[in-house]
CSV table of C-alpha atoms in Angstrom, one decimal:
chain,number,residue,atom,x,y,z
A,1,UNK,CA,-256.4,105.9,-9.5
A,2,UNK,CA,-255.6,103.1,-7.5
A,3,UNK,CA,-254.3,102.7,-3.7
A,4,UNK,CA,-251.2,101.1,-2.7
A,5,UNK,CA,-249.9,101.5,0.8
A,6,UNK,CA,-252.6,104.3,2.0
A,7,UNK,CA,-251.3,106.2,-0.5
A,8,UNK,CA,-252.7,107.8,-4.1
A,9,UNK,CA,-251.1,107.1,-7.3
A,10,UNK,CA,-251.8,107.8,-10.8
A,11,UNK,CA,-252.0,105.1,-13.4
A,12,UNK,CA,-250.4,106.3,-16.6
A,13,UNK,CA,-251.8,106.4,-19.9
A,14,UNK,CA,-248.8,103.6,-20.7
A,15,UNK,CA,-249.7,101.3,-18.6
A,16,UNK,CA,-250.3,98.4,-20.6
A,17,UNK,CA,-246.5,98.5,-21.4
A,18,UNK,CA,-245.6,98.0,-18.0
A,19,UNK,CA,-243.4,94.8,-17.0
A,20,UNK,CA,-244.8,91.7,-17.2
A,21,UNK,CA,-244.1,90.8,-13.4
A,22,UNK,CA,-246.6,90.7,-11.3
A,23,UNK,CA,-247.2,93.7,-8.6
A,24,UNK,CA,-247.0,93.5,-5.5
A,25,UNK,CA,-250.3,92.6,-3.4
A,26,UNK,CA,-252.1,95.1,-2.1
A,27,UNK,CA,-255.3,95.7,-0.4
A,28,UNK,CA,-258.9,95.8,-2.0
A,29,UNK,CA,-260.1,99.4,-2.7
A,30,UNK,CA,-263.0,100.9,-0.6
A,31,UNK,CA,-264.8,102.3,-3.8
A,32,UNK,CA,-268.0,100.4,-3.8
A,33,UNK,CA,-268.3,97.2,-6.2
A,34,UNK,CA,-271.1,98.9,-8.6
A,35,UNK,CA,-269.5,101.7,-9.1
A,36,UNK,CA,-266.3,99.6,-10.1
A,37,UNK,CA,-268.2,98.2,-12.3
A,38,UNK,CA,-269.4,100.7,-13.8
A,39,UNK,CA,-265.9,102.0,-14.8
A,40,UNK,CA,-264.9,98.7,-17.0
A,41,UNK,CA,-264.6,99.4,-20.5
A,42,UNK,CA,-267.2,96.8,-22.7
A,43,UNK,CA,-263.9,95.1,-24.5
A,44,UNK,CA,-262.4,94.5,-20.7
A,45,UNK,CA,-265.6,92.9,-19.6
A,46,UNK,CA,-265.5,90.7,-22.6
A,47,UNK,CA,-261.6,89.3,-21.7
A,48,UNK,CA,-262.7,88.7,-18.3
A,49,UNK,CA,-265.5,86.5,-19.3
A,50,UNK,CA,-262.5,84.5,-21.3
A,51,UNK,CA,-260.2,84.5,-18.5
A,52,UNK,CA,-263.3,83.2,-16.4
A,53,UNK,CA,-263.4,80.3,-18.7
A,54,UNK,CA,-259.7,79.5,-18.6
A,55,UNK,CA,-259.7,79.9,-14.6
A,56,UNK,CA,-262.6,77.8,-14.2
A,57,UNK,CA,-261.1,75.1,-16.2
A,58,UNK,CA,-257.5,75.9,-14.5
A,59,UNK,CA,-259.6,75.0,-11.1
A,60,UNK,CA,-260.8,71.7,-12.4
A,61,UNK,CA,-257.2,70.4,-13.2
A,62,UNK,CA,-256.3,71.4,-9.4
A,63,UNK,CA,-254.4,74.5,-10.2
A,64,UNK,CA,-254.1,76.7,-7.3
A,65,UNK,CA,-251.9,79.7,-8.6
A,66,UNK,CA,-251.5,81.1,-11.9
A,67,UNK,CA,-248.8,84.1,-13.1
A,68,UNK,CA,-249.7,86.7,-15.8
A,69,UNK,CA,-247.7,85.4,-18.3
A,70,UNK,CA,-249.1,82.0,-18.1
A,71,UNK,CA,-252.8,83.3,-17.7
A,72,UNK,CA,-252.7,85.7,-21.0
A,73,UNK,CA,-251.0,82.8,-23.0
A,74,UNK,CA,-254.2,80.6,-22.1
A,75,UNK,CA,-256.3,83.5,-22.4
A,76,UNK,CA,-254.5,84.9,-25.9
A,77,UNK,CA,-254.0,88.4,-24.1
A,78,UNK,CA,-250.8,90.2,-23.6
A,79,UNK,CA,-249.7,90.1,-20.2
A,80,UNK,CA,-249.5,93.9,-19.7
A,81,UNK,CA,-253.5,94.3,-20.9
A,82,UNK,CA,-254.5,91.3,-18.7
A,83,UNK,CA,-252.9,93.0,-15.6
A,84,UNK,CA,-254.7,95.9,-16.1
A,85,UNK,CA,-258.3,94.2,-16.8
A,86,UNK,CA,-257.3,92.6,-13.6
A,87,UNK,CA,-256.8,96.0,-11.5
A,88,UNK,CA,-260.4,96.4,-12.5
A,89,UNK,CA,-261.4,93.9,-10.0
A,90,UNK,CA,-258.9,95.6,-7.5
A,91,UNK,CA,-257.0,92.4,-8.0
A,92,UNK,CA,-253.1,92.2,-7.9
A,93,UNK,CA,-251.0,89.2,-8.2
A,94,UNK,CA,-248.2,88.5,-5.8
A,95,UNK,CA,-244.7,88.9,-7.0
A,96,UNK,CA,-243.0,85.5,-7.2
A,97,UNK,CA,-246.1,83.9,-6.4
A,98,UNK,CA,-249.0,85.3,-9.4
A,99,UNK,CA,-252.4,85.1,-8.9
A,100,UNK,CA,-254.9,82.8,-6.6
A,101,UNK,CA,-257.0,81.2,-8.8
A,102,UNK,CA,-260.1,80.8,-6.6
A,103,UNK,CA,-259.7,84.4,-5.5
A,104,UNK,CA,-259.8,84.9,-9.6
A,105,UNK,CA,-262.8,83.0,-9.9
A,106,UNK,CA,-264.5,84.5,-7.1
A,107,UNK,CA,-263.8,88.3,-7.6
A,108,UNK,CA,-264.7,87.7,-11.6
A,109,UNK,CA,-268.0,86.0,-11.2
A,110,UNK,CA,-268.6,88.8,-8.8
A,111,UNK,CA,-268.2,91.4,-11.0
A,112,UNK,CA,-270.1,89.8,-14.4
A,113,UNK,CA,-273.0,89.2,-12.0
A,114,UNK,CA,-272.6,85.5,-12.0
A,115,UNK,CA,-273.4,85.2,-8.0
A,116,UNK,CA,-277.1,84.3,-9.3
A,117,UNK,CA,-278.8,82.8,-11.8
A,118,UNK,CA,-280.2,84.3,-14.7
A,119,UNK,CA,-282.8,82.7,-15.9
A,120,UNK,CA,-283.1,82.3,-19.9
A,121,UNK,CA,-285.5,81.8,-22.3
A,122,UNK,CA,-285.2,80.7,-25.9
A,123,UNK,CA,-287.7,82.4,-28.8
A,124,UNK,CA,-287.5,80.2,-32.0
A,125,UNK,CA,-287.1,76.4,-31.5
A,126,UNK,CA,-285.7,75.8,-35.3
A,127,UNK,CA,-282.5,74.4,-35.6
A,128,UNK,CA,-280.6,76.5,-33.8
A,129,UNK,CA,-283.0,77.3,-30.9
A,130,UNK,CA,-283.3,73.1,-30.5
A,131,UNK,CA,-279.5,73.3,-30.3
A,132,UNK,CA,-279.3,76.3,-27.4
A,133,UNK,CA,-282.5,74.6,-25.6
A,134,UNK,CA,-280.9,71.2,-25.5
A,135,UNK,CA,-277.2,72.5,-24.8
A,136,UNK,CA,-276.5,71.4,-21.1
A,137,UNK,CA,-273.3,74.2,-20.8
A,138,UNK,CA,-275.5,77.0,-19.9
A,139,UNK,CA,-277.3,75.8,-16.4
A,140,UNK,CA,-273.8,74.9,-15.3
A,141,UNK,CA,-272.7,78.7,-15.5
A,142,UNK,CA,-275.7,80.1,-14.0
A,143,UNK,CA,-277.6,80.5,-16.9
A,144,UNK,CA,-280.7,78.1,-16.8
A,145,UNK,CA,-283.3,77.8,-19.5
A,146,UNK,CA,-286.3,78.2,-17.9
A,147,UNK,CA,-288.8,78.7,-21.4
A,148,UNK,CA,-289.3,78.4,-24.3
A,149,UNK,CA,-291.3,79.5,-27.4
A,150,UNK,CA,-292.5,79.2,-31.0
A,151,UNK,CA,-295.5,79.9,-33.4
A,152,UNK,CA,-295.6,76.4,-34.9
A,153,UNK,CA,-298.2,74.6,-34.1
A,154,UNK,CA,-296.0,71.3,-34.3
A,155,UNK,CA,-294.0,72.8,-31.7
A,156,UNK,CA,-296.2,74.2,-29.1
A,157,UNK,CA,-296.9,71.5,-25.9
A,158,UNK,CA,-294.0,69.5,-27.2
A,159,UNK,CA,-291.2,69.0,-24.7
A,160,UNK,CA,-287.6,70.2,-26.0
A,161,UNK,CA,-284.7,69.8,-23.4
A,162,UNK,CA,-287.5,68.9,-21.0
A,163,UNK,CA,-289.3,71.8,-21.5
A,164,UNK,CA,-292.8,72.2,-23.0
A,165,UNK,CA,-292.5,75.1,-25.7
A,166,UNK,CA,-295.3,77.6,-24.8
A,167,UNK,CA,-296.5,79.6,-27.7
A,168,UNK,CA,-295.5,83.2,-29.0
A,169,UNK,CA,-298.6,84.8,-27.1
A,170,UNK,CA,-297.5,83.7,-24.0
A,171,UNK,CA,-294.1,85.1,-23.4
A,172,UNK,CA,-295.3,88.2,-21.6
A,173,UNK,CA,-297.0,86.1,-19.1
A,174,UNK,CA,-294.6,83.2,-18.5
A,175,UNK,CA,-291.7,85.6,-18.8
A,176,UNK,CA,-293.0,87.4,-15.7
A,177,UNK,CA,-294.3,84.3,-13.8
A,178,UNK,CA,-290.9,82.9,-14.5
A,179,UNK,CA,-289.0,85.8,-13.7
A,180,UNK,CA,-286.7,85.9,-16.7
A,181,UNK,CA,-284.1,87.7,-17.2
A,182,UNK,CA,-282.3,87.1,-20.6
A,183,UNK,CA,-283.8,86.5,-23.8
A,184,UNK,CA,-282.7,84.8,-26.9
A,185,UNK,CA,-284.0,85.5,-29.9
A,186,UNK,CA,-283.6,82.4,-32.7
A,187,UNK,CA,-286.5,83.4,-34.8
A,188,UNK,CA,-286.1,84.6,-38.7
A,189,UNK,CA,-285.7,88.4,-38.9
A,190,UNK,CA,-289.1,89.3,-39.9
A,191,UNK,CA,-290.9,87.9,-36.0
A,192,UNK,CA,-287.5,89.7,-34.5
A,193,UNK,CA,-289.0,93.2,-33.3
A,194,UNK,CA,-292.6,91.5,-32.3
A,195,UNK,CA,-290.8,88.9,-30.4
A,196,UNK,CA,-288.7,91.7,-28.7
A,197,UNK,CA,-291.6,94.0,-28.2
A,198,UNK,CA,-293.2,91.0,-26.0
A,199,UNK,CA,-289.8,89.9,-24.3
A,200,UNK,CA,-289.8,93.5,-23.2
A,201,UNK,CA,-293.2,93.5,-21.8
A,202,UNK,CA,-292.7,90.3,-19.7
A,203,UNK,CA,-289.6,92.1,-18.1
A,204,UNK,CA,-286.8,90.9,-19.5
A,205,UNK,CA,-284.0,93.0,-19.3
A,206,UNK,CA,-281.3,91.9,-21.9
A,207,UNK,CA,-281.9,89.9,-25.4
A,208,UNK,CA,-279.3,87.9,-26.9
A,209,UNK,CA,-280.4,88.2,-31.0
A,210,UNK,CA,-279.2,86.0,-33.6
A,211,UNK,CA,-282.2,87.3,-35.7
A,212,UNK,CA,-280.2,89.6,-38.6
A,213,UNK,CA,-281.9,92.7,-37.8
A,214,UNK,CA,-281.1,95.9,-35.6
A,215,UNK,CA,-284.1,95.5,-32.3
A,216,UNK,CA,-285.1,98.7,-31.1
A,217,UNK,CA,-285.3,98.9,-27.4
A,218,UNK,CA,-285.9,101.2,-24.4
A,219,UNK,CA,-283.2,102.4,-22.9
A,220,UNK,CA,-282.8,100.3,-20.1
A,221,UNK,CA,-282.7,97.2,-22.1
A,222,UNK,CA,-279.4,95.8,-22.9
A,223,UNK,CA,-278.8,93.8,-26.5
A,224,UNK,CA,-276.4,91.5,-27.9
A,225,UNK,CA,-276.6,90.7,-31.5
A,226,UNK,CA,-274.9,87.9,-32.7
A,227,UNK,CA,-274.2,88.0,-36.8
A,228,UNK,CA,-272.5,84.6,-37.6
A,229,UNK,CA,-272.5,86.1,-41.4
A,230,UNK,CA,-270.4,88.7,-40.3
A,231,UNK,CA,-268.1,87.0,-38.4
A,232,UNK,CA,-267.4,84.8,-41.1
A,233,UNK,CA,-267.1,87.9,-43.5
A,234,UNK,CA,-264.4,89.0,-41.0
A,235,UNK,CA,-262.5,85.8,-41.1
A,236,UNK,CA,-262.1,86.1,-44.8
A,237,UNK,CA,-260.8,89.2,-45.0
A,238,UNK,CA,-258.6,87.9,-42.5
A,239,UNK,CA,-257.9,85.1,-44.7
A,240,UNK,CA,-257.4,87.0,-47.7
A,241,UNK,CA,-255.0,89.8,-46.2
A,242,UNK,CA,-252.9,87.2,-45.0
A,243,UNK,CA,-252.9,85.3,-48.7
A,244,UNK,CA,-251.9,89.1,-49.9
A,245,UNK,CA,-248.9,89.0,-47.0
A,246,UNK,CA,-247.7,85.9,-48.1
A,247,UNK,CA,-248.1,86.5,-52.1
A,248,UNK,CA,-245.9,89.9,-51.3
A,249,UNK,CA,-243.4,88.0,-49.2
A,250,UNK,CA,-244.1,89.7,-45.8
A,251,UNK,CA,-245.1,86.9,-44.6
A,252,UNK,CA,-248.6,86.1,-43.0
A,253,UNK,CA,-248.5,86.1,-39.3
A,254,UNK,CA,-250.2,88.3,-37.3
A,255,UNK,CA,-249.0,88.1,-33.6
A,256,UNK,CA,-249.0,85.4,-31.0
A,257,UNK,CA,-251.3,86.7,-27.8
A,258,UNK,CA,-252.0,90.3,-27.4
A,259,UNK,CA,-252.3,90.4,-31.3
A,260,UNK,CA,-255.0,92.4,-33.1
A,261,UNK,CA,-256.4,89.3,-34.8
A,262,UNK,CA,-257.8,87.5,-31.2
A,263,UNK,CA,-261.6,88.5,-32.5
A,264,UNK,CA,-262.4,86.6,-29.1
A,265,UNK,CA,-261.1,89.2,-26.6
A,266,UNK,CA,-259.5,91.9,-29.0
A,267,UNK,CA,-260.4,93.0,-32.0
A,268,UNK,CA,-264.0,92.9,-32.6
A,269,UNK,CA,-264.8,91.5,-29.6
A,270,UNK,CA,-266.2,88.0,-28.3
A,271,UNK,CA,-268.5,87.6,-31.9
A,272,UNK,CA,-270.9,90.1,-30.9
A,273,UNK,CA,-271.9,93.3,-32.1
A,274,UNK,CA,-274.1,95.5,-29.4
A,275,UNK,CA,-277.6,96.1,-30.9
């Protein structure tokens, strides 16, 4: 349900084939901001983030307003689903005019949590640990890394990205002094679940895993698992399919924006597969 005009009206199930102008403007709904939250389905969360990125970048250049149309070509969206991820935030473009994009920005970041930091830490400085704790992206969007860990003996009191890398043993502790937040796990699958079990216990509340294992967690911990392998695996059946199209005649294209094949905010969704 959404208001316009102090009055009630029902969204219906075909909204995302609405027309692509923008709505009118309307004012922001009293429902509380948590509870909005709440209510966004996982795959809308995941666009946002991308739209995020392509506001944020959008702001750089100077832009100050942005339609629909010209936002879910950036984004690789169709228009209709990006107005209604939109009118998740309570947000509703101006006809003629489309969308602020500070007021974007700001009501996004809102909404993903992004008003604070959250601080990170990285488990497993092998390659690709090295890689995250030296990448300079992350404190930019809020996400410092704040410590770092490993078993090696090599490793341990050696600075990476300016940080000394503490060892294993030490995570519950310096998680908690540290107060972090999000966890990354970059270790080989076998230290996966012991490195969890102590990420847990130092009070960190949601673990990004590249480890190729399935982490059990309580409840109230939120998981990420990122299986390059798979993506790839996707990809070529991608690949192949459209090889097939092509050997049969019909052709291999799969849609511009909006299509199914967008892995990044459709399909399967941002490379990631929850726990």
């Amino acid at each position: 349900m959404v208001s316009q005009r102090g009055r009630r009206t029902r969204v219906t199930p075909d909204a995302d084939n609405a027309p692509t102008a923008e709505m009118p403007a309307v004012e922001a709904t009293a429902e509380p901001e948590a509870v909005r939250a709440k209510s966004i389905p996982e795959a809308a969360v995941a666009r946002l983030a991308v739209y995020l990125r392509v506001l944020s970048g959008l702001a750089e250049q100077g832009a100050t307003t942005i339609s629909s149309e010209e936002l879910s070509q950036a984004a690789g969206v169709n228009s209709a689903k990006l107005r209604k991820d939109l009118s998740y935030l309570g947000s509703y473009g101006t006809r003629g005019v489309g969308y602020e994009v500070s007021v974007l920005v700001s009501q996004i970041e809102r909404i993903l949590g992004l008003t604070r930091k959250h601080k990170v830490a990285v488990v497993g400085i092998g390659n690709l640990g090295h890689a995250l704790a030296n990448y300079g992206g992350f404190p930019g969007r809020g996400f410092p890394v704040e410590a770092l860990f490993d078993l090696d003996p090599d490793l341990v009191g050696v600075p990476v990205g300016g940080l000394l890398v503490s060892h294993l043993d030490e995570i519950p502790k310096v998680c908690a002094e540290r107060q972090i937040s999000i966890g990354v796990i970059a270790t080989p699958p076998t230290a996966a679940q012991s490195v969890c079990d102590r990420l847990v216990a130092g009070g960190v509340q949601c673990i990004l895993n590249f480890a190729p294992v399935v982490l059990q967690v309580p409840a109230h911990i939120e998981v990420r698992k990122v299986d390059l392998a798979v993506e790839l695996q996707i990809l070529s059946f991608h690949v192949a399919r459209r090889a097939d199209l092509a050997a049969n005649g019909n052709g291999g294209g799969d849609g511009g924006p909006g299509g199914a094949e967008n892995g990044s905010v459709n399909g399967h969704g941002n490379g990631m597969v929850v726990r």
